[in-house]
């Protein structure tokens, strides 16, 4: 359709990178793109911490559960919801609302996706690292994040040293509803999609993994999801009211 | 630098649209781009409700505090965090974690920003509508959103009938930190940015509004931020643990 749409549709998460650096000019353009994203009520409640120190990268690899590309990527950026600036400007600011946590998460992701698409348009690749939320307190200490700042996710960027297959997504018909939410899952479509995912894993792993989407989300949702997160964000002054 | 980066850097929120429709092919490409975004742990916990019915659009204009472009835009999409599908597939799914709310908000925004950039690459414009969170219960009823689904924000898309100036953002130096969070605000930079914002409003309003960023966020954060949101999302099964 056009180059931008082609870039977006060709997205795959890249977890192996060459040693080539991202130039200062490229990085600056990527960050400018991030900052160009919409901001809810112009509140600009996002900070990005760029990690260049090797020992901090290694520590973040561990926090993220041993994802080596956090160290090997040319760039690693940590996206944070940040109301600390606002509180400095206006010490009586009314903070701590759940609404503000939602805004922080949404606005950080709008920025990050601009960065991802910009990077991909330059021939770079990337992957989001939600794993930093395994140890949000550790990440906060490592990066000296003050009160009213929480780390949300990381973003690895670099030149791809792999070209994985496109991972099949749920079809439009299952994600997009018209005027009213259609609660009834279409079992035929779901079965078709489950087969597609199973086939994707079979091909990718040389037959070692054959999991459908339904099986995968069942396994994921059998476990608690970072049950410490509520207390962590409350401690940092988020979602207390 | 390239067309994609140019598109992203030229972003401005568009609130006036021509009557020209978005073709089915264009809309489909935009939605495919949304769906191509990364999904945390492949969990795919986002639904989009496309609103084509005039009366629902009018109702949403009201919920959003009287934003007429919610009705006049060629397309209006409501992005939701959605674990209802997962619960249907796996009735014993462990849901309700704060972590899952964060994932829902982040993943919805990643998808939405892909849609926004794709639309802009086609010569369309758009604006996010956080205002639907003024009345999340009303929106939920109007769109028949079930338990484990919450509306996060809307997205208006259409052909621009205005070309507003670029709104100045905080500079990279205030948003991007290196290795450690720099808590101290640079008052010189902030004053410079405040002037830039004041000048932007003066130009845009023909002198009727002259507000700095600091003044604007002070006014915004003097008020409670949708204090009903915590209870609302809890009622829908989000962030209860």
CSV table of C-alpha atoms in Angstrom, one decimal:
chain,number,residue,atom,x,y,z
A,1,UNK,CA,0.0,0.0,0.0
A,2,UNK,CA,2.9,2.3,0.9
A,3,UNK,CA,6.2,2.0,2.6
A,4,UNK,CA,5.0,2.9,6.1
A,5,UNK,CA,2.2,0.3,6.0
A,6,UNK,CA,4.6,-2.2,4.6
A,7,UNK,CA,7.0,-1.6,7.4
A,8,UNK,CA,4.3,-1.9,10.1
A,9,UNK,CA,2.9,-5.2,8.5
A,10,UNK,CA,6.4,-6.7,8.3
A,11,UNK,CA,7.0,-6.3,12.1
A,12,UNK,CA,8.5,-9.2,13.9
A,13,UNK,CA,10.2,-9.1,17.3
A,14,UNK,CA,14.0,-9.2,16.8
A,15,UNK,CA,16.0,-10.9,19.5
A,16,UNK,CA,19.4,-11.3,17.8
A,17,UNK,CA,21.4,-8.3,16.7
A,18,UNK,CA,24.6,-7.7,14.9
A,19,UNK,CA,27.3,-5.6,16.6
A,20,UNK,CA,26.6,-2.6,14.4
A,21,UNK,CA,25.8,0.5,16.4
A,22,UNK,CA,22.8,2.8,15.8
A,23,UNK,CA,24.2,6.2,14.8
A,24,UNK,CA,23.6,9.2,17.0
A,25,UNK,CA,21.6,10.7,14.2
A,26,UNK,CA,19.4,7.7,13.9
A,27,UNK,CA,18.8,7.4,17.6
A,28,UNK,CA,17.9,11.0,17.8
A,29,UNK,CA,15.4,10.6,15.0
A,30,UNK,CA,13.9,7.6,16.7
A,31,UNK,CA,13.6,9.5,20.0
A,32,UNK,CA,12.1,12.5,18.2
A,33,UNK,CA,9.5,10.2,16.7
A,34,UNK,CA,8.7,8.8,20.2
A,35,UNK,CA,8.2,12.3,21.5
A,36,UNK,CA,6.0,13.3,18.6
A,37,UNK,CA,3.2,10.9,19.7
A,38,UNK,CA,0.0,12.2,21.1
A,39,UNK,CA,-0.1,13.0,24.8
A,40,UNK,CA,-3.3,12.7,26.9
A,41,UNK,CA,-4.4,16.3,27.8
A,42,UNK,CA,-0.8,17.4,26.8
A,43,UNK,CA,0.4,16.0,30.2
A,44,UNK,CA,3.6,14.4,28.9
A,45,UNK,CA,3.9,11.9,31.7
A,46,UNK,CA,6.6,9.6,30.1
A,47,UNK,CA,10.3,9.3,30.7
A,48,UNK,CA,12.7,7.2,28.7
A,49,UNK,CA,15.9,5.9,30.4
A,50,UNK,CA,18.6,5.0,27.8
A,51,UNK,CA,21.0,2.4,29.2
A,52,UNK,CA,24.5,2.4,27.8
A,53,UNK,CA,26.4,1.1,30.9
A,54,UNK,CA,27.4,-2.5,30.4
A,55,UNK,CA,26.9,-3.5,34.1
A,56,UNK,CA,23.4,-2.0,34.1
A,57,UNK,CA,22.5,-3.9,31.0
A,58,UNK,CA,23.8,-7.1,32.6
A,59,UNK,CA,21.7,-6.5,35.6
A,60,UNK,CA,18.6,-5.8,33.5
A,61,UNK,CA,19.2,-9.1,31.6
A,62,UNK,CA,18.9,-10.8,35.0
A,63,UNK,CA,15.9,-8.8,36.1
A,64,UNK,CA,14.2,-9.7,32.8
A,65,UNK,CA,14.6,-13.4,33.5
A,66,UNK,CA,17.8,-13.9,31.5
A,67,UNK,CA,17.0,-12.3,28.1
A,68,UNK,CA,20.6,-11.8,26.7
A,69,UNK,CA,19.4,-9.4,23.9
A,70,UNK,CA,18.8,-6.8,26.7
A,71,UNK,CA,22.6,-6.7,26.8
A,72,UNK,CA,23.5,-7.4,23.2
A,73,UNK,CA,21.1,-4.9,21.5
A,74,UNK,CA,22.7,-1.7,20.2
A,75,UNK,CA,20.3,0.3,22.3
A,76,UNK,CA,18.1,-0.5,25.3
A,77,UNK,CA,15.4,2.0,26.4
A,78,UNK,CA,13.3,1.8,29.5
A,79,UNK,CA,9.9,3.5,29.2
A,80,UNK,CA,8.4,4.8,32.4
A,81,UNK,CA,5.2,6.5,33.5
A,82,UNK,CA,6.4,9.7,35.2
A,83,UNK,CA,4.5,12.3,37.3
A,84,UNK,CA,7.7,13.3,39.2
A,85,UNK,CA,8.3,16.3,36.9
A,86,UNK,CA,4.7,17.4,37.4
A,87,UNK,CA,5.1,17.2,41.2
A,88,UNK,CA,8.3,19.3,41.1
A,89,UNK,CA,6.5,21.9,39.0
A,90,UNK,CA,3.3,21.8,41.2
A,91,UNK,CA,4.0,20.3,44.6
A,92,UNK,CA,0.3,20.2,45.4
A,93,UNK,CA,-0.5,18.2,42.3
A,94,UNK,CA,-3.3,15.7,42.8
A,95,UNK,CA,-1.6,12.4,42.0
A,96,UNK,CA,-2.1,8.8,42.6
A,97,UNK,CA,-5.3,8.3,40.6
A,98,UNK,CA,-5.9,5.0,38.7
A,99,UNK,CA,-6.8,7.2,35.7
A,100,UNK,CA,-3.2,8.6,35.7
A,101,UNK,CA,-1.8,5.1,35.7
A,102,UNK,CA,-3.8,4.3,32.6
A,103,UNK,CA,-2.7,7.5,31.0
A,104,UNK,CA,0.9,6.8,31.8
A,105,UNK,CA,0.8,3.3,30.4
A,106,UNK,CA,-1.1,4.4,27.3
A,107,UNK,CA,1.1,7.4,26.5
A,108,UNK,CA,4.3,5.4,27.1
A,109,UNK,CA,3.2,2.8,24.7
A,110,UNK,CA,2.2,5.4,22.0
A,111,UNK,CA,5.7,6.8,22.3
A,112,UNK,CA,7.3,3.4,22.2
A,113,UNK,CA,5.5,2.3,19.2
A,114,UNK,CA,6.5,5.4,17.3
A,115,UNK,CA,10.1,4.5,18.2
A,116,UNK,CA,9.6,0.9,17.1
A,117,UNK,CA,8.1,1.9,13.7
A,118,UNK,CA,10.7,4.6,13.1
A,119,UNK,CA,13.5,2.1,13.9
A,120,UNK,CA,12.0,-0.5,11.6
A,121,UNK,CA,11.7,2.0,8.8
A,122,UNK,CA,15.5,2.5,9.1
A,123,UNK,CA,16.2,-1.2,8.7
A,124,UNK,CA,16.6,-1.8,12.5
A,125,UNK,CA,14.6,-4.3,14.5
A,126,UNK,CA,13.4,-4.5,18.1
A,127,UNK,CA,11.6,-6.3,20.8
A,128,UNK,CA,9.7,-5.1,23.9
A,129,UNK,CA,10.9,-6.4,27.2
A,130,UNK,CA,7.9,-6.7,29.6
A,131,UNK,CA,10.2,-8.9,31.7
A,132,UNK,CA,11.7,-5.9,33.5
A,133,UNK,CA,8.4,-6.0,35.5
A,134,UNK,CA,9.6,-9.2,37.1
A,135,UNK,CA,11.6,-7.0,39.4
A,136,UNK,CA,10.2,-3.5,39.2
A,137,UNK,CA,11.8,-2.5,42.5
A,138,UNK,CA,15.2,-3.7,41.4
A,139,UNK,CA,14.8,-1.8,38.1
A,140,UNK,CA,13.7,1.3,40.0
A,141,UNK,CA,16.8,1.2,42.3
A,142,UNK,CA,19.2,0.5,39.4
A,143,UNK,CA,17.9,3.5,37.4
A,144,UNK,CA,17.4,5.7,40.5
A,145,UNK,CA,13.7,6.1,39.7
A,146,UNK,CA,12.1,8.5,42.2
A,147,UNK,CA,8.6,8.4,43.7
A,148,UNK,CA,5.9,9.0,41.0
A,149,UNK,CA,7.9,7.1,38.4
A,150,UNK,CA,7.4,3.5,37.5
A,151,UNK,CA,9.2,1.4,34.9
A,152,UNK,CA,6.7,-0.1,32.4
A,153,UNK,CA,8.7,-2.0,29.7
A,154,UNK,CA,12.0,-2.0,27.9
A,155,UNK,CA,12.7,-1.7,24.2
A,156,UNK,CA,15.8,-3.4,22.5
A,157,UNK,CA,16.8,-1.9,19.2
A,158,UNK,CA,19.6,-2.9,16.8
A,159,UNK,CA,20.4,-4.3,13.4
A,160,UNK,CA,18.7,-7.6,13.0
A,161,UNK,CA,20.9,-10.8,12.8
A,162,UNK,CA,17.8,-13.0,12.3
A,163,UNK,CA,14.7,-12.9,10.1
A,164,UNK,CA,12.0,-14.8,12.0
A,165,UNK,CA,8.7,-15.7,10.3
A,166,UNK,CA,5.7,-13.4,10.8
A,167,UNK,CA,3.8,-14.5,13.9
A,168,UNK,CA,0.2,-15.0,13.0
A,169,UNK,CA,-2.2,-12.7,14.9
A,170,UNK,CA,-5.9,-13.2,15.7
A,171,UNK,CA,-7.8,-12.2,12.6
A,172,UNK,CA,-9.6,-8.9,12.3
A,173,UNK,CA,-12.9,-10.6,12.6
A,174,UNK,CA,-12.1,-11.7,16.1
A,175,UNK,CA,-10.6,-8.4,17.3
A,176,UNK,CA,-12.8,-5.8,15.6
A,177,UNK,CA,-16.4,-5.6,16.7
A,178,UNK,CA,-19.1,-3.5,15.0
A,179,UNK,CA,-21.1,-1.1,17.2
A,180,UNK,CA,-21.6,-3.8,19.9
A,181,UNK,CA,-19.2,-6.2,21.4
A,182,UNK,CA,-19.7,-9.7,20.1
A,183,UNK,CA,-19.2,-11.9,23.2
A,184,UNK,CA,-19.6,-15.2,21.6
A,185,UNK,CA,-16.3,-16.6,20.3
A,186,UNK,CA,-16.5,-18.2,16.9
A,187,UNK,CA,-15.3,-21.6,17.5
A,188,UNK,CA,-14.5,-22.4,13.9
A,189,UNK,CA,-12.4,-19.3,13.5
A,190,UNK,CA,-10.7,-20.0,16.8
A,191,UNK,CA,-9.9,-23.5,15.8
A,192,UNK,CA,-8.5,-22.3,12.5
A,193,UNK,CA,-6.4,-19.7,14.2
A,194,UNK,CA,-5.2,-22.3,16.8
A,195,UNK,CA,-4.0,-24.5,13.9
A,196,UNK,CA,-2.2,-21.6,12.3
A,197,UNK,CA,-0.3,-20.9,15.5
A,198,UNK,CA,0.5,-24.6,16.0
A,199,UNK,CA,1.9,-24.7,12.5
A,200,UNK,CA,3.9,-21.5,13.1
A,201,UNK,CA,5.6,-23.0,16.2
A,202,UNK,CA,6.2,-26.3,14.4
A,203,UNK,CA,8.0,-24.6,11.6
A,204,UNK,CA,9.9,-22.3,13.8
A,205,UNK,CA,11.1,-24.9,16.2
A,206,UNK,CA,11.7,-27.7,13.8
A,207,UNK,CA,8.8,-29.7,15.3
A,208,UNK,CA,9.9,-29.2,19.0
A,209,UNK,CA,7.0,-27.1,19.9
A,210,UNK,CA,3.4,-27.4,18.7
A,211,UNK,CA,1.2,-25.2,20.8
A,212,UNK,CA,-2.0,-23.6,19.8
A,213,UNK,CA,-2.9,-20.1,20.9
A,214,UNK,CA,-5.6,-21.4,23.2
A,215,UNK,CA,-3.1,-23.8,24.8
A,216,UNK,CA,-0.6,-21.1,25.2
A,217,UNK,CA,-2.9,-18.6,26.9
A,218,UNK,CA,-4.3,-21.3,29.1
A,219,UNK,CA,-0.8,-22.1,30.3
A,220,UNK,CA,0.0,-18.4,30.8
A,221,UNK,CA,-3.3,-17.6,32.6
A,222,UNK,CA,-3.0,-20.7,34.9
A,223,UNK,CA,-0.4,-18.7,36.8
A,224,UNK,CA,-0.7,-15.5,38.8
A,225,UNK,CA,0.4,-12.5,36.8
A,226,UNK,CA,3.1,-10.7,38.8
A,227,UNK,CA,1.0,-10.5,41.9
A,228,UNK,CA,3.4,-8.0,43.5
A,229,UNK,CA,2.6,-5.3,40.9
A,230,UNK,CA,-0.3,-3.8,42.7
A,231,UNK,CA,1.7,-3.2,45.8
A,232,UNK,CA,4.7,-2.0,43.8
A,233,UNK,CA,2.8,0.7,41.9
A,234,UNK,CA,0.9,1.8,45.1
A,235,UNK,CA,4.3,2.2,46.9
A,236,UNK,CA,5.4,4.4,44.0
A,237,UNK,CA,2.3,6.6,44.3
A,238,UNK,CA,0.3,5.0,41.4
A,239,UNK,CA,-3.3,3.8,41.6
A,240,UNK,CA,-3.7,4.4,45.2
A,241,UNK,CA,-7.0,6.1,44.5
B,1,UNK,CA,15.1,10.9,6.8
B,2,UNK,CA,12.5,8.7,5.2
B,3,UNK,CA,8.8,8.8,4.5
B,4,UNK,CA,7.8,6.9,7.6
B,5,UNK,CA,9.8,9.1,10.0
B,6,UNK,CA,8.5,12.2,8.2
B,7,UNK,CA,5.0,11.0,8.7
B,8,UNK,CA,5.5,10.4,12.4
B,9,UNK,CA,7.2,13.7,13.0
B,10,UNK,CA,4.4,15.6,11.1
B,11,UNK,CA,1.8,14.3,13.5
B,12,UNK,CA,-0.8,16.7,14.8
B,13,UNK,CA,-4.2,15.8,16.2
B,14,UNK,CA,-6.9,16.4,13.7
B,15,UNK,CA,-10.3,17.5,15.0
B,16,UNK,CA,-12.0,18.7,11.8
B,17,UNK,CA,-12.7,16.2,9.0
B,18,UNK,CA,-14.1,16.4,5.4
B,19,UNK,CA,-17.1,14.2,4.6
B,20,UNK,CA,-14.9,11.9,2.6
B,21,UNK,CA,-15.2,8.3,3.7
B,22,UNK,CA,-12.3,6.0,4.4
B,23,UNK,CA,-12.4,3.2,1.8
B,24,UNK,CA,-13.0,-0.4,3.1
B,25,UNK,CA,-9.6,-1.3,1.7
B,26,UNK,CA,-7.9,1.5,3.6
B,27,UNK,CA,-9.7,0.7,6.8
B,28,UNK,CA,-8.7,-2.9,6.5
B,29,UNK,CA,-5.1,-2.0,6.0
B,30,UNK,CA,-5.2,0.3,9.1
B,31,UNK,CA,-6.7,-2.4,11.2
B,32,UNK,CA,-4.2,-5.0,9.9
B,33,UNK,CA,-1.5,-2.6,11.0
B,34,UNK,CA,-3.0,-2.3,14.4
B,35,UNK,CA,-3.1,-6.0,14.8
B,36,UNK,CA,0.5,-6.4,13.6
B,37,UNK,CA,1.8,-4.7,16.8
B,38,UNK,CA,3.7,-6.6,19.5
B,39,UNK,CA,1.6,-8.4,22.1
B,40,UNK,CA,2.9,-9.0,25.6
B,41,UNK,CA,3.5,-12.8,26.0
B,42,UNK,CA,1.4,-13.2,22.8
B,43,UNK,CA,-1.7,-12.7,25.0
B,44,UNK,CA,-3.6,-10.5,22.5
B,45,UNK,CA,-5.8,-8.8,25.1
B,46,UNK,CA,-7.2,-6.0,23.0
B,47,UNK,CA,-10.5,-5.5,21.2
B,48,UNK,CA,-11.5,-2.7,18.9
B,49,UNK,CA,-15.2,-1.6,18.6
B,50,UNK,CA,-15.8,0.2,15.3
B,51,UNK,CA,-18.8,2.6,15.7
B,52,UNK,CA,-20.8,3.2,12.5
B,53,UNK,CA,-24.3,3.8,14.0
B,54,UNK,CA,-25.1,7.5,14.1
B,55,UNK,CA,-27.0,7.4,17.4
B,56,UNK,CA,-24.1,5.6,19.1
B,57,UNK,CA,-21.7,8.2,17.8
B,58,UNK,CA,-23.9,11.0,19.1
B,59,UNK,CA,-24.1,9.3,22.5
B,60,UNK,CA,-20.3,9.0,22.5
B,61,UNK,CA,-19.9,12.7,21.7
B,62,UNK,CA,-21.8,13.4,24.9
B,63,UNK,CA,-19.9,10.9,27.0
B,64,UNK,CA,-16.7,12.5,25.8
B,65,UNK,CA,-17.8,15.9,27.0
B,66,UNK,CA,-19.1,17.3,23.7
B,67,UNK,CA,-16.4,16.6,21.2
B,68,UNK,CA,-18.3,16.8,17.9
B,69,UNK,CA,-15.5,15.1,15.8
B,70,UNK,CA,-16.4,11.8,17.5
B,71,UNK,CA,-19.5,12.0,15.3
B,72,UNK,CA,-18.1,13.8,12.3
B,73,UNK,CA,-15.0,11.6,11.8
B,74,UNK,CA,-15.2,9.1,9.0
B,75,UNK,CA,-14.3,6.3,11.5
B,76,UNK,CA,-14.5,6.1,15.2
B,77,UNK,CA,-12.7,3.2,16.9
B,78,UNK,CA,-12.9,2.3,20.6
B,79,UNK,CA,-9.9,0.5,22.0
B,80,UNK,CA,-10.5,-1.9,24.9
B,81,UNK,CA,-8.5,-4.1,27.2
B,82,UNK,CA,-10.1,-7.5,26.8
B,83,UNK,CA,-9.6,-10.7,28.8
B,84,UNK,CA,-13.1,-11.9,28.1
B,85,UNK,CA,-12.0,-14.0,25.2
B,86,UNK,CA,-9.4,-15.7,27.4
B,87,UNK,CA,-11.9,-16.4,30.1
B,88,UNK,CA,-14.2,-18.1,27.6
B,89,UNK,CA,-11.3,-20.2,26.4
B,90,UNK,CA,-10.1,-21.0,29.9
B,91,UNK,CA,-12.8,-20.4,32.5
B,92,UNK,CA,-10.4,-20.9,35.4
B,93,UNK,CA,-8.0,-18.2,34.0
B,94,UNK,CA,-6.4,-16.2,36.8
B,95,UNK,CA,-7.5,-12.7,36.0
B,96,UNK,CA,-7.9,-9.4,37.8
B,97,UNK,CA,-4.2,-8.7,38.3
B,98,UNK,CA,-2.9,-5.1,38.1
B,99,UNK,CA,-0.2,-6.5,35.8
B,100,UNK,CA,-2.9,-7.5,33.3
B,101,UNK,CA,-4.3,-4.0,33.4
B,102,UNK,CA,-0.9,-2.5,32.5
B,103,UNK,CA,-0.6,-5.1,29.7
B,104,UNK,CA,-4.0,-4.2,28.4
B,105,UNK,CA,-3.3,-0.5,28.4
B,106,UNK,CA,0.1,-0.9,26.8
B,107,UNK,CA,-0.9,-3.4,24.2
B,108,UNK,CA,-4.0,-1.4,23.2
B,109,UNK,CA,-1.9,1.7,22.8
B,110,UNK,CA,0.7,-0.1,20.7
B,111,UNK,CA,-2.1,-1.2,18.4
B,112,UNK,CA,-3.7,2.2,18.3
B,113,UNK,CA,-0.5,4.0,17.4
B,114,UNK,CA,0.2,1.6,14.5
B,115,UNK,CA,-3.3,2.5,13.3
B,116,UNK,CA,-2.7,6.2,13.7
B,117,UNK,CA,0.6,6.1,11.8
B,118,UNK,CA,-0.8,3.9,9.1
B,119,UNK,CA,-3.7,6.3,8.7
B,120,UNK,CA,-1.5,9.3,8.6
B,121,UNK,CA,0.7,7.6,5.9
B,122,UNK,CA,-2.5,7.4,3.8
B,123,UNK,CA,-3.1,11.2,4.1
B,124,UNK,CA,-5.7,10.7,6.8
B,125,UNK,CA,-5.6,12.4,10.3
B,126,UNK,CA,-6.8,11.4,13.7
B,127,UNK,CA,-7.2,12.3,17.3
B,128,UNK,CA,-7.3,10.1,20.4
B,129,UNK,CA,-10.4,10.5,22.6
B,130,UNK,CA,-9.5,9.9,26.3
B,131,UNK,CA,-12.8,11.6,27.0
B,132,UNK,CA,-14.7,8.4,26.7
B,133,UNK,CA,-13.3,7.7,30.2
B,134,UNK,CA,-15.6,10.4,31.5
B,135,UNK,CA,-18.3,7.9,31.5
B,136,UNK,CA,-16.8,4.4,31.2
B,137,UNK,CA,-19.9,2.7,32.6
B,138,UNK,CA,-22.1,4.5,30.0
B,139,UNK,CA,-19.7,3.5,27.2
B,140,UNK,CA,-19.6,-0.1,28.4
B,141,UNK,CA,-23.4,-0.3,28.4
B,142,UNK,CA,-23.7,1.4,25.0
B,143,UNK,CA,-21.2,-1.0,23.4
B,144,UNK,CA,-22.4,-4.1,25.4
B,145,UNK,CA,-18.9,-4.6,26.9
B,146,UNK,CA,-19.0,-7.7,29.1
B,147,UNK,CA,-17.0,-8.4,32.3
B,148,UNK,CA,-13.2,-8.4,31.8
B,149,UNK,CA,-13.5,-5.7,29.1
B,150,UNK,CA,-12.8,-2.0,29.7
B,151,UNK,CA,-12.9,0.9,27.2
B,152,UNK,CA,-9.6,2.7,27.3
B,153,UNK,CA,-9.8,5.4,24.6
B,154,UNK,CA,-11.3,6.2,21.2
B,155,UNK,CA,-9.6,7.1,17.9
B,156,UNK,CA,-11.2,9.4,15.3
B,157,UNK,CA,-9.9,9.0,11.8
B,158,UNK,CA,-10.8,10.8,8.6
B,159,UNK,CA,-9.6,13.2,5.9
B,160,UNK,CA,-8.2,16.4,7.5
B,161,UNK,CA,-10.2,19.6,7.0
B,162,UNK,CA,-7.6,21.6,9.0
B,163,UNK,CA,-3.8,21.8,9.2
B,164,UNK,CA,-3.0,22.9,12.8
B,165,UNK,CA,0.6,23.9,13.7
B,166,UNK,CA,2.8,21.3,15.3
B,167,UNK,CA,2.4,21.4,19.0
B,168,UNK,CA,5.8,21.7,20.7
B,169,UNK,CA,6.8,18.7,22.9
B,170,UNK,CA,9.1,18.6,25.9
B,171,UNK,CA,12.7,18.4,24.4
B,172,UNK,CA,14.5,15.1,24.3
B,173,UNK,CA,16.9,16.4,27.0
B,174,UNK,CA,14.0,16.6,29.5
B,175,UNK,CA,12.4,13.2,28.6
B,176,UNK,CA,15.4,11.0,27.9
B,177,UNK,CA,17.7,10.1,30.8
B,178,UNK,CA,21.0,8.3,30.5
B,179,UNK,CA,21.6,5.3,32.8
B,180,UNK,CA,20.1,7.0,35.8
B,181,UNK,CA,17.0,9.1,36.2
B,182,UNK,CA,17.9,12.8,36.5
B,183,UNK,CA,15.4,14.1,39.1
B,184,UNK,CA,16.4,17.7,39.0
B,185,UNK,CA,14.4,19.7,36.5
B,186,UNK,CA,16.5,22.1,34.5
B,187,UNK,CA,14.7,25.4,35.2
B,188,UNK,CA,16.3,27.1,32.2
B,189,UNK,CA,15.1,24.4,29.8
B,190,UNK,CA,11.7,24.4,31.4
B,191,UNK,CA,11.4,28.2,31.1
B,192,UNK,CA,12.4,28.0,27.5
B,193,UNK,CA,9.8,25.3,26.8
B,194,UNK,CA,7.1,27.2,28.7
B,195,UNK,CA,7.7,30.1,26.4
B,196,UNK,CA,7.5,28.0,23.4
B,197,UNK,CA,4.1,26.6,24.5
B,198,UNK,CA,2.9,30.0,25.4
B,199,UNK,CA,3.8,31.2,21.9
B,200,UNK,CA,2.2,28.2,20.3
B,201,UNK,CA,-1.1,29.0,22.0
B,202,UNK,CA,-0.9,32.7,21.3
B,203,UNK,CA,-0.4,32.0,17.6
B,204,UNK,CA,-3.1,29.3,17.4
B,205,UNK,CA,-5.7,31.3,19.3
B,206,UNK,CA,-5.0,34.8,17.8
B,207,UNK,CA,-3.8,35.9,21.3
B,208,UNK,CA,-6.9,34.6,23.2
B,209,UNK,CA,-4.9,32.0,25.1
B,210,UNK,CA,-1.4,32.3,26.5
B,211,UNK,CA,-0.6,29.4,28.7
B,212,UNK,CA,2.7,27.9,29.5
B,213,UNK,CA,3.1,24.1,29.8
B,214,UNK,CA,3.7,24.5,33.6
B,215,UNK,CA,0.6,26.6,34.0
B,216,UNK,CA,-1.4,24.1,32.0
B,217,UNK,CA,-0.4,21.0,33.9
B,218,UNK,CA,-0.8,22.9,37.2
B,219,UNK,CA,-4.4,23.6,36.2
B,220,UNK,CA,-5.0,20.0,35.1
B,221,UNK,CA,-3.4,18.5,38.2
B,222,UNK,CA,-5.3,20.8,40.6
B,223,UNK,CA,-8.3,18.6,39.9
B,224,UNK,CA,-9.0,15.0,40.7
B,225,UNK,CA,-8.4,12.8,37.8
B,226,UNK,CA,-11.5,10.7,37.1
B,227,UNK,CA,-11.7,9.5,40.7
B,228,UNK,CA,-14.3,6.9,39.8
B,229,UNK,CA,-11.9,5.0,37.6
B,230,UNK,CA,-10.5,2.8,40.3
B,231,UNK,CA,-13.9,1.5,41.3
B,232,UNK,CA,-15.0,1.2,37.6
B,233,UNK,CA,-12.1,-1.0,36.6
B,234,UNK,CA,-12.4,-3.1,39.8
B,235,UNK,CA,-16.1,-3.7,39.0
B,236,UNK,CA,-15.1,-5.0,35.6
B,237,UNK,CA,-12.6,-7.4,37.1
B,238,UNK,CA,-9.4,-5.3,36.5
B,239,UNK,CA,-6.7,-4.4,39.1
B,240,UNK,CA,-8.6,-6.1,41.9
B,241,UNK,CA,-5.3,-7.8,42.9
